[in-house]
Tab-separated table of C-alpha atoms and ligand atoms in Angstrom:
chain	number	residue	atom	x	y	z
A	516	UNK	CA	4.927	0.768	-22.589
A	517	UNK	CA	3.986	4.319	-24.141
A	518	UNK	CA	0.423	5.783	-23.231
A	519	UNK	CA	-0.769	5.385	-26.321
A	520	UNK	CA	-0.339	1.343	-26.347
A	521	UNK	CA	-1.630	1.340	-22.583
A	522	UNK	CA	-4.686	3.465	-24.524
A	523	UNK	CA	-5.195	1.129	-27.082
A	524	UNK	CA	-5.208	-1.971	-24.481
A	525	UNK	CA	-8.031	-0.171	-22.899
A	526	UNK	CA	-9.832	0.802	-26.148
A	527	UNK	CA	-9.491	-3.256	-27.052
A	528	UNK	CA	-10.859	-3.754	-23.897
A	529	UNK	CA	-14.066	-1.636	-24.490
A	530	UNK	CA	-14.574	-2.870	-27.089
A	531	UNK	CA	-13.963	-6.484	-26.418
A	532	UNK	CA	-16.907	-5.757	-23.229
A	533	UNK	CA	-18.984	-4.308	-25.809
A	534	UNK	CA	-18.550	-1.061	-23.908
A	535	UNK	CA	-18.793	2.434	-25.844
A	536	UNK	CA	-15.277	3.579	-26.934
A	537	UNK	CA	-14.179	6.384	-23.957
A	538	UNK	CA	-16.214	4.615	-21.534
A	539	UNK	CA	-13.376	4.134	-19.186
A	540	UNK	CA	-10.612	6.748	-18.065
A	541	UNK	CA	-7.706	6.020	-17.933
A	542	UNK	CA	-5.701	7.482	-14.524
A	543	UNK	CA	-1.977	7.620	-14.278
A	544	UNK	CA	-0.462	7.013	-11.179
A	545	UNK	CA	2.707	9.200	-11.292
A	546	UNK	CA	3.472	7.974	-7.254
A	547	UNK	CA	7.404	7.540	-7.177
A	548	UNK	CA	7.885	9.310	-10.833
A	549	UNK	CA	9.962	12.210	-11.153
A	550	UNK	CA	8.547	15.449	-12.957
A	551	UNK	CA	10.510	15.059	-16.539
A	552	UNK	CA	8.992	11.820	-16.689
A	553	UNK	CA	5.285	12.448	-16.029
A	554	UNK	CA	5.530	15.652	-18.431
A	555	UNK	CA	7.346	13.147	-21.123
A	556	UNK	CA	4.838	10.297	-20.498
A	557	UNK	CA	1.762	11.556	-19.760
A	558	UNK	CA	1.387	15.361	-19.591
A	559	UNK	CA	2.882	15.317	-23.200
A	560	UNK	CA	0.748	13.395	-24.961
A	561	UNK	CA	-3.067	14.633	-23.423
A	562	UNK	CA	-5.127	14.935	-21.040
A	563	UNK	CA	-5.143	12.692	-18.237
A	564	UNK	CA	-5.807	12.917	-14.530
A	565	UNK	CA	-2.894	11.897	-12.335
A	566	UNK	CA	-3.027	9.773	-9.230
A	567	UNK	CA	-0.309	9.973	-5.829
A	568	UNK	CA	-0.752	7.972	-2.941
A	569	UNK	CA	1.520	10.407	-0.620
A	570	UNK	CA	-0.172	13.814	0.147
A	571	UNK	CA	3.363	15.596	0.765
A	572	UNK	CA	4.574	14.328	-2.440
A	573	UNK	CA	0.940	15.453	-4.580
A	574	UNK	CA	0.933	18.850	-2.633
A	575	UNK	CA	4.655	19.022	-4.030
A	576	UNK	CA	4.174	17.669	-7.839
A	577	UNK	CA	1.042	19.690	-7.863
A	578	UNK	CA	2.951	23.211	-7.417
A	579	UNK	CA	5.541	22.059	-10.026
A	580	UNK	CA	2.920	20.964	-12.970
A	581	UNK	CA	0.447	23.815	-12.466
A	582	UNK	CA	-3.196	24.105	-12.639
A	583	UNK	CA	-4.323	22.249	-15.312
A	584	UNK	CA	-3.948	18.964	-14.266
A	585	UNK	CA	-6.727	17.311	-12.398
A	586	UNK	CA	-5.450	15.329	-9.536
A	587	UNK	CA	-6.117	12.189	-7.491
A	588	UNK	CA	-5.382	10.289	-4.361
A	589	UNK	CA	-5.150	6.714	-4.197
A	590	UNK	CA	-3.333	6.200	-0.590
A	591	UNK	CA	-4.754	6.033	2.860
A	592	UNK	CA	-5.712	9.017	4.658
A	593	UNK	CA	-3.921	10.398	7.441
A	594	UNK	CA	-5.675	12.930	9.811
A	595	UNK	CA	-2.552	15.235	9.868
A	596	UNK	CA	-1.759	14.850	6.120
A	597	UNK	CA	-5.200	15.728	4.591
A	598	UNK	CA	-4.006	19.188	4.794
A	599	UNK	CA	-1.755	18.540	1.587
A	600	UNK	CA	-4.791	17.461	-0.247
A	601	UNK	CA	-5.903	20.683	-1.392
A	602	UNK	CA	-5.447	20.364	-5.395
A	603	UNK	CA	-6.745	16.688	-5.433
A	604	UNK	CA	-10.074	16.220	-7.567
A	605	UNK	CA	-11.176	12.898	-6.636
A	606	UNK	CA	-10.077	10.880	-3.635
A	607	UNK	CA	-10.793	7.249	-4.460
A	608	UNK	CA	-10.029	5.699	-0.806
A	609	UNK	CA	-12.491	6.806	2.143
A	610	UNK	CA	-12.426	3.594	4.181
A	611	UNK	CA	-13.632	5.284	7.631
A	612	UNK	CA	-16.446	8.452	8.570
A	613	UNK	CA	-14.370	10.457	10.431
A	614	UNK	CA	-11.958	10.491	7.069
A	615	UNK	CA	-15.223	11.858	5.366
A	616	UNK	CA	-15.741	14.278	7.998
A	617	UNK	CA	-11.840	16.013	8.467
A	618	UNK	CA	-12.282	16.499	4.905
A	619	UNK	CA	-15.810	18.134	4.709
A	620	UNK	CA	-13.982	20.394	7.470
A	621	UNK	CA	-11.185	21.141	5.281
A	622	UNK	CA	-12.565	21.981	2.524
A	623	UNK	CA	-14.375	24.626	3.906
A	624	UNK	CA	-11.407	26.574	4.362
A	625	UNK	CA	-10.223	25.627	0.916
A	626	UNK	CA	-13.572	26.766	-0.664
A	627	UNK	CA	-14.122	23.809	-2.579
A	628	UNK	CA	-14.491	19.927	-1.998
A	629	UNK	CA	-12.846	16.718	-3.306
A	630	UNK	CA	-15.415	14.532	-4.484
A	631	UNK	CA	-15.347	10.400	-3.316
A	632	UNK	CA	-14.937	7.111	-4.082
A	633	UNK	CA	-15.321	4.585	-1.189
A	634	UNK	CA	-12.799	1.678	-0.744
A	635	UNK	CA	-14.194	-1.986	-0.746
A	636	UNK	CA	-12.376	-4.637	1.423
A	637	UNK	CA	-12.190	-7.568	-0.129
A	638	UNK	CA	-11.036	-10.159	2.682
A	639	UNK	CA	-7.361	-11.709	1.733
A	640	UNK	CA	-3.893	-9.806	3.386
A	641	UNK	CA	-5.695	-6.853	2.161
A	642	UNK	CA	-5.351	-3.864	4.888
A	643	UNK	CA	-7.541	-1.167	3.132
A	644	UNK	CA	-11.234	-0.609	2.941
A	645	UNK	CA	-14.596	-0.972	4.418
A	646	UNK	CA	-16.136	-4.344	4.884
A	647	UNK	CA	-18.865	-4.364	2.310
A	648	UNK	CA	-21.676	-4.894	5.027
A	649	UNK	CA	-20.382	-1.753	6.320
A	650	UNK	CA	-20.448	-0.003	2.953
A	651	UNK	CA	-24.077	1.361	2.516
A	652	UNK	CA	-23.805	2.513	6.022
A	653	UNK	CA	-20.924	4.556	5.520
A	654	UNK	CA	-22.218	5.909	1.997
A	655	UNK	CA	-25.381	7.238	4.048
A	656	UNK	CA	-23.028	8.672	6.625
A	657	UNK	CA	-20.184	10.626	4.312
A	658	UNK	CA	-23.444	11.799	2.157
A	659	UNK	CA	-24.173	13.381	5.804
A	660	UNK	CA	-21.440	15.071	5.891
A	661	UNK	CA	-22.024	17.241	2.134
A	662	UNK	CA	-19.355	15.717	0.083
A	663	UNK	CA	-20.170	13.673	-2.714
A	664	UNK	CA	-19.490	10.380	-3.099
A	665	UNK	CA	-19.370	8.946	-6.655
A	666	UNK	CA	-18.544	5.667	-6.548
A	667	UNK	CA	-16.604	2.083	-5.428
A	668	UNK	CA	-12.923	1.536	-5.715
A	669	UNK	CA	-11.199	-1.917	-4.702
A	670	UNK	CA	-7.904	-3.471	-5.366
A	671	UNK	CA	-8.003	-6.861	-6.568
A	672	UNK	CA	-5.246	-9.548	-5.163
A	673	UNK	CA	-2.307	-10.027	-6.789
A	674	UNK	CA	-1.796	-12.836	-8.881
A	675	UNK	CA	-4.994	-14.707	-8.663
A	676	UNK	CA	-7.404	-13.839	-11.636
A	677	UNK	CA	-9.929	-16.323	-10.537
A	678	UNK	CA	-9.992	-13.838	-7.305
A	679	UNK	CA	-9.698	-10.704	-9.423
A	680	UNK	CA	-12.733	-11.764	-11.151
A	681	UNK	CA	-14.831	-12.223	-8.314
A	682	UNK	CA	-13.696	-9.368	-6.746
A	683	UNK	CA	-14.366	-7.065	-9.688
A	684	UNK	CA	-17.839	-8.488	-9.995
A	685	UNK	CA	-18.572	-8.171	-6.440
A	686	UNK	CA	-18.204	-4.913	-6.352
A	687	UNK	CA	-19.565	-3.569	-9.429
A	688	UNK	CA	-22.885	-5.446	-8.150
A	689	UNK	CA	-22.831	-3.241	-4.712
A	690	UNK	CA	-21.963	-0.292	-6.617
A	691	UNK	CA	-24.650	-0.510	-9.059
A	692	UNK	CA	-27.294	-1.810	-5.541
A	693	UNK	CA	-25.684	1.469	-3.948
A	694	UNK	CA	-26.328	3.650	-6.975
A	695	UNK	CA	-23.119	4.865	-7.433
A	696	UNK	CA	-21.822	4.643	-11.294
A	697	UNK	CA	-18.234	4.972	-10.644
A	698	UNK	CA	-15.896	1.965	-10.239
A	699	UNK	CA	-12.035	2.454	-9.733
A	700	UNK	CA	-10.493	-0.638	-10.223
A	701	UNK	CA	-7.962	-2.772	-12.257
A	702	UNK	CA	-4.074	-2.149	-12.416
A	703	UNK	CA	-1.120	-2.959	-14.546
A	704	UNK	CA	-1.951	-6.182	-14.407
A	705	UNK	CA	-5.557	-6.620	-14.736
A	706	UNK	CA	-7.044	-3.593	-15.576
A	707	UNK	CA	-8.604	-5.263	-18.843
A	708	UNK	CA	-10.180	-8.004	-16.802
A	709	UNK	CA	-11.763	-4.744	-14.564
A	710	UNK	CA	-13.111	-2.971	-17.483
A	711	UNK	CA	-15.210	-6.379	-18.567
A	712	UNK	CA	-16.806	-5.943	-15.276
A	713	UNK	CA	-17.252	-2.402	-15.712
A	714	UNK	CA	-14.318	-0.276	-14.784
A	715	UNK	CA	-15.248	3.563	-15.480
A	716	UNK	CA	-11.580	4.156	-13.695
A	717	UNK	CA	-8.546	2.144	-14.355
A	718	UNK	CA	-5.741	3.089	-12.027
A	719	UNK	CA	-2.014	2.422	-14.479
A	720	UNK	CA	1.436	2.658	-13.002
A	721	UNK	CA	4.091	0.806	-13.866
A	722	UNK	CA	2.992	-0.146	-17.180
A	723	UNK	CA	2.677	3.476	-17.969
A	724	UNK	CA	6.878	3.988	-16.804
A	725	UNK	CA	8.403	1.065	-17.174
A	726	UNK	CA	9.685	0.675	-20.405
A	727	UNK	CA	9.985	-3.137	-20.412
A	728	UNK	CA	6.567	-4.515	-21.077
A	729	UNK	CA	7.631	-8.113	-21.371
A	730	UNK	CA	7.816	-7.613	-17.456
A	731	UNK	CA	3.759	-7.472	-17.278
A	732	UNK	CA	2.682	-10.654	-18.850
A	733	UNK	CA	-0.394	-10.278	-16.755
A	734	UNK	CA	-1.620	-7.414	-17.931
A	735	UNK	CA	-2.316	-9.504	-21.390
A	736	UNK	CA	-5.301	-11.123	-18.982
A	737	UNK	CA	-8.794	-10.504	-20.515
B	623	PLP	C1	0.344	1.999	-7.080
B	623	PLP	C2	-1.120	1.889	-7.173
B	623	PLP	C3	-1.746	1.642	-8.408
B	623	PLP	C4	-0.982	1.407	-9.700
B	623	PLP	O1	-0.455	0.118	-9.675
B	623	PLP	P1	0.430	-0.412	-10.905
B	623	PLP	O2	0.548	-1.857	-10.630
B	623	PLP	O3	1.717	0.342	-10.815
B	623	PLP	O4	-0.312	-0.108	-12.143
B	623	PLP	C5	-3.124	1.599	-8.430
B	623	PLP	N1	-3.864	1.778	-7.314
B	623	PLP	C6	-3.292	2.013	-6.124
B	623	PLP	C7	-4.165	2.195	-4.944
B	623	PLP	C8	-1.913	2.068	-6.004
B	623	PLP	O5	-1.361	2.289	-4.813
């Protein structure tokens, strides 16, 4: 599916939330797409911000596309890899303090600082993210440390929009408690269903690069 239809899914979705029209951004998560491709896709037709989940693989994609474009990271944090984090924007998945606090130490040699978004367990198979009773004090904490944290991200389970649901409204309700107003969440698949609960981040892959979009009925949810 082109950019511009994955645009206009989230524009329907706005609207369909009675949400003003640009209230969500839309991120593209390049992870696993070669260069050509991202310029062709994305780069090409505006500006969006671009999300990796590797930091060898941003540091790499980040020298290649130059400085313009503002970057993400969507993976989980390794001490010896947050190094390669440099050119990254917005890091959407702080799950753990001492995360908080390597990068408060790196960015002082970099001269500026990613801002944050902290990850939301939500039970399930799920590996990433802080248990929500843990979450305010881990906001207090990471403030602590200088950086700025902006918001909630979670990933809903697969599959289950019953689950997604709940999830999505769970977690806009601690955000907005927390007083954070961002809230990364909703995928291929359900990002429409995350923007009625008030997405200000969807986080698109595969619909974005695939060109088959019969292969995504779910993202028709919502
Ligand atoms: C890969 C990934 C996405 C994008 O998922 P798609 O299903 O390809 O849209 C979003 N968020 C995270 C954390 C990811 O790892």
């Amino acid at each position: 599916m082109s950019l511009t239809e994955v645009l206009e899914r989230l524009r329907a979705a706005e609207q369909q939330a009675g949400r003003p029209t640009g209230s969500v951004r839309l991120v593209a998560v390049s992870k696993g797409q070669p260069l050509e491709r991202i310029r062709e896709q994305v780069l090409a037709r505006g500006h969006f911000p671009l999300a990796e989940n590797r930091g060898q693989e941003l540091r790499d994609k980040a020298a290649q596309l130059g400085p313009e474009v503002e970057w993400h990271f969507i993976g989980p944090l390794q001490r010896n890899k947050i190094k390669y984090l440099r050119p990254v924007r917005l890091i959407h998945t702080i799950e753990t303090l001492w995360q908080a606090e390597a990068l408060a130490e790196a960015a002082h040699g970099w001269g500026h600082a990613p801002e944050l978004l902290l990850q939301r367990h939500n039970g399930e198979a799920q590996k990433h993210g802080s248990d929500p009773h843990e979450l305010p004090g881990l906001l207090r904490a990471v403030q602590d440390t200088g950086l700025t944290v902006r918001g909630l991200m979670t990933m809903a389970p697969y599959g289950d929009p019953q689950r997604a649901e709940q999830v999505f409204a769970d977690t806009a309700r601690q955000a907005h408690d927390l007083g954070l107003g961002e809230l990364s969440m909703g995928m291929s698949d359900d990002f429409p269903l995350a923007v009625q609960y008030g997405a200000t981040l969807v986080r698109v892959g595969r619909l974005l690069f695939e060109d088959d979009p019969a292969a995504h009925p779910g993202a028709l949810i919502g």
